[in-house]
Amino acid sequence: MMKPLSETANDARAKASELAEKTAENARATAEAAKARIQDGYGRARAATGELAAKASEQAEVAREAAGQAYEKGKVQAKRAGSKLKTVAEEQPLALLAGAVAVGALLGSLLPKGRKDED
């Protein structure tokens, strides 16, 4: 025997409502799982960024220290060279003059020679 039309409609409505509830529940579960994955990824990215920033800061400090040491060493060497030059100039002015002439001659020999115009 066939069910009355109203009973079939009620069954269909109940099944449709049940299916809609299951679909909504699945959508909520999927959204929550996606949210958890996003939060996890954000946490890992934030931790990695913090580690990189700490390493960069550490390397910058090492570079600053190295630059400071190089500057101090350069200052000492420049002072020492200036002192030696002053001593040589006072004790052996002719040797210093001869050295300056030799350097001038060397630089002059490195310069290109000018062309002479033929008439």
mmCIF file of C-alpha atoms in Angstrom:
data_model
loop_
_atom_site.group_PDB
_atom_site.id
_atom_site.type_symbol
_atom_site.label_atom_id
_atom_site.label_comp_id
_atom_site.label_asym_id
_atom_site.label_seq_id
_atom_site.Cartn_x
_atom_site.Cartn_y
_atom_site.Cartn_z
ATOM 1 C CA MET A 1 0.000 0.000 0.000
ATOM 2 C CA MET A 2 1.222 3.477 -0.789
ATOM 3 C CA LYS A 3 1.972 6.083 1.810
ATOM 4 C CA PRO A 4 -0.122 9.196 1.762
ATOM 5 C CA LEU A 5 1.500 12.152 0.009
ATOM 6 C CA SER A 6 1.720 14.231 3.211
ATOM 7 C CA GLU A 7 3.599 11.436 4.986
ATOM 8 C CA THR A 8 6.084 11.105 2.078
ATOM 9 C CA ALA A 9 6.583 14.894 2.123
ATOM 10 C CA ASN A 10 7.218 14.836 5.887
ATOM 11 C CA ASP A 11 9.747 11.985 5.468
ATOM 12 C CA ALA A 12 11.501 13.875 2.686
ATOM 13 C CA ARG A 13 11.557 17.061 4.795
ATOM 14 C CA ALA A 14 13.020 15.151 7.776
ATOM 15 C CA LYS A 15 15.707 13.541 5.617
ATOM 16 C CA ALA A 16 16.544 16.894 4.035
ATOM 17 C CA SER A 17 16.780 18.516 7.478
ATOM 18 C CA GLU A 18 19.004 15.685 8.739
ATOM 19 C CA LEU A 19 21.240 16.008 5.674
ATOM 20 C CA ALA A 20 21.464 19.796 6.143
ATOM 21 C CA GLU A 21 22.470 19.337 9.797
ATOM 22 C CA LYS A 22 25.161 16.798 8.870
ATOM 23 C CA THR A 23 26.458 19.103 6.128
ATOM 24 C CA ALA A 24 26.599 22.057 8.545
ATOM 25 C CA GLU A 25 28.356 19.896 11.144
ATOM 26 C CA ASN A 26 30.937 18.757 8.566
ATOM 27 C CA ALA A 27 31.480 22.369 7.463
ATOM 28 C CA ARG A 28 32.060 23.467 11.092
ATOM 29 C CA ALA A 29 34.520 20.612 11.668
ATOM 30 C CA THR A 30 36.389 21.463 8.449
ATOM 31 C CA ALA A 31 36.512 25.158 9.378
ATOM 32 C CA GLU A 32 37.829 24.386 12.867
ATOM 33 C CA ALA A 33 40.493 22.041 11.479
ATOM 34 C CA ALA A 34 41.561 24.721 8.977
ATOM 35 C CA LYS A 35 41.682 27.319 11.765
ATOM 36 C CA ALA A 36 43.863 25.019 13.881
ATOM 37 C CA ARG A 37 46.263 24.445 10.944
ATOM 38 C CA ILE A 38 46.465 28.182 10.269
ATOM 39 C CA GLN A 39 47.162 28.967 13.929
ATOM 40 C CA ASP A 40 49.818 26.252 14.050
ATOM 41 C CA GLY A 41 51.468 27.600 10.887
ATOM 42 C CA TYR A 42 51.343 31.137 12.256
ATOM 43 C CA GLY A 43 52.968 30.002 15.498
ATOM 44 C CA ARG A 44 55.764 28.203 13.664
ATOM 45 C CA ALA A 45 56.354 31.170 11.329
ATOM 46 C CA ARG A 46 56.449 33.544 14.281
ATOM 47 C CA ALA A 47 58.950 31.341 16.126
ATOM 48 C CA ALA A 48 61.148 31.036 13.031
ATOM 49 C CA THR A 49 61.048 34.804 12.494
ATOM 50 C CA GLY A 50 62.045 35.366 16.111
ATOM 51 C CA GLU A 51 64.974 32.974 15.752
ATOM 52 C CA LEU A 52 66.132 34.687 12.557
ATOM 53 C CA ALA A 53 65.896 38.106 14.178
ATOM 54 C CA ALA A 54 67.934 36.901 17.151
ATOM 55 C CA LYS A 55 70.617 35.422 14.870
ATOM 56 C CA ALA A 56 70.750 38.599 12.766
ATOM 57 C CA SER A 57 71.111 40.720 15.887
ATOM 58 C CA GLU A 58 73.888 38.461 17.158
ATOM 59 C CA GLN A 59 75.728 38.624 13.828
ATOM 60 C CA ALA A 60 75.353 42.411 13.715
ATOM 61 C CA GLU A 61 76.916 42.645 17.173
ATOM 62 C CA VAL A 62 79.844 40.452 16.086
ATOM 63 C CA ALA A 63 80.320 42.628 12.992
ATOM 64 C CA ARG A 64 80.238 45.811 15.117
ATOM 65 C CA GLU A 65 82.878 44.393 17.441
ATOM 66 C CA ALA A 66 85.084 43.336 14.512
ATOM 67 C CA ALA A 67 84.748 46.769 12.909
ATOM 68 C CA GLY A 68 85.653 48.460 16.194
ATOM 69 C CA GLN A 69 88.726 46.273 16.588
ATOM 70 C CA ALA A 70 89.803 46.894 12.992
ATOM 71 C CA TYR A 71 89.354 50.653 13.490
ATOM 72 C CA GLU A 72 91.461 50.635 16.656
ATOM 73 C CA LYS A 73 94.164 48.516 14.991
ATOM 74 C CA GLY A 74 94.184 50.873 11.978
ATOM 75 C CA LYS A 75 94.513 53.881 14.261
ATOM 76 C CA VAL A 76 97.506 52.341 16.035
ATOM 77 C CA GLN A 77 99.189 51.410 12.744
ATOM 78 C CA ALA A 78 98.596 54.870 11.258
ATOM 79 C CA LYS A 79 100.060 56.488 14.361
ATOM 80 C CA ARG A 80 103.073 54.146 14.204
ATOM 81 C CA ALA A 81 103.603 54.869 10.480
ATOM 82 C CA GLY A 82 103.322 58.619 11.092
ATOM 83 C CA SER A 83 105.868 58.371 13.865
ATOM 84 C CA LYS A 84 108.295 56.395 11.672
ATOM 85 C CA LEU A 85 107.882 58.883 8.826
ATOM 86 C CA LYS A 86 108.586 61.769 11.195
ATOM 87 C CA THR A 87 111.688 60.010 12.514
ATOM 88 C CA VAL A 88 113.003 59.339 9.000
ATOM 89 C CA ALA A 89 112.280 62.947 7.975
ATOM 90 C CA GLU A 90 114.209 64.264 10.962
ATOM 91 C CA GLU A 91 117.128 61.833 10.849
ATOM 92 C CA GLN A 92 117.537 61.219 7.107
ATOM 93 C CA PRO A 93 115.873 64.000 5.097
ATOM 94 C CA LEU A 94 117.934 63.220 1.967
ATOM 95 C CA ALA A 95 116.862 59.544 2.009
ATOM 96 C CA LEU A 96 113.232 60.655 2.293
ATOM 97 C CA LEU A 97 113.701 63.088 -0.600
ATOM 98 C CA ALA A 98 115.332 60.349 -2.708
ATOM 99 C CA GLY A 99 112.411 58.016 -1.946
ATOM 100 C CA ALA A 100 109.904 60.686 -2.943
ATOM 101 C CA VAL A 101 111.765 61.308 -6.223
ATOM 102 C CA ALA A 102 111.812 57.548 -6.936
ATOM 103 C CA VAL A 103 108.061 57.270 -6.326
ATOM 104 C CA GLY A 104 107.455 60.319 -8.548
ATOM 105 C CA ALA A 105 109.570 58.803 -11.330
ATOM 106 C CA LEU A 106 107.700 55.501 -11.069
ATOM 107 C CA LEU A 107 104.330 57.243 -11.280
ATOM 108 C CA GLY A 108 105.569 59.370 -14.194
ATOM 109 C CA SER A 109 106.652 56.270 -16.107
ATOM 110 C CA LEU A 110 103.173 54.799 -15.691
ATOM 111 C CA LEU A 111 101.443 57.790 -17.284
ATOM 112 C CA PRO A 112 100.701 57.546 -21.020
ATOM 113 C CA LYS A 113 103.064 59.446 -23.277
ATOM 114 C CA GLY A 114 101.627 62.330 -25.275
ATOM 115 C CA ARG A 115 101.596 62.183 -29.109
ATOM 116 C CA LYS A 116 103.693 64.638 -31.063
ATOM 117 C CA ASP A 117 101.999 66.152 -34.087
ATOM 118 C CA GLU A 118 103.980 65.894 -37.282
ATOM 119 C CA ASP A 119 103.856 68.954 -39.554
#
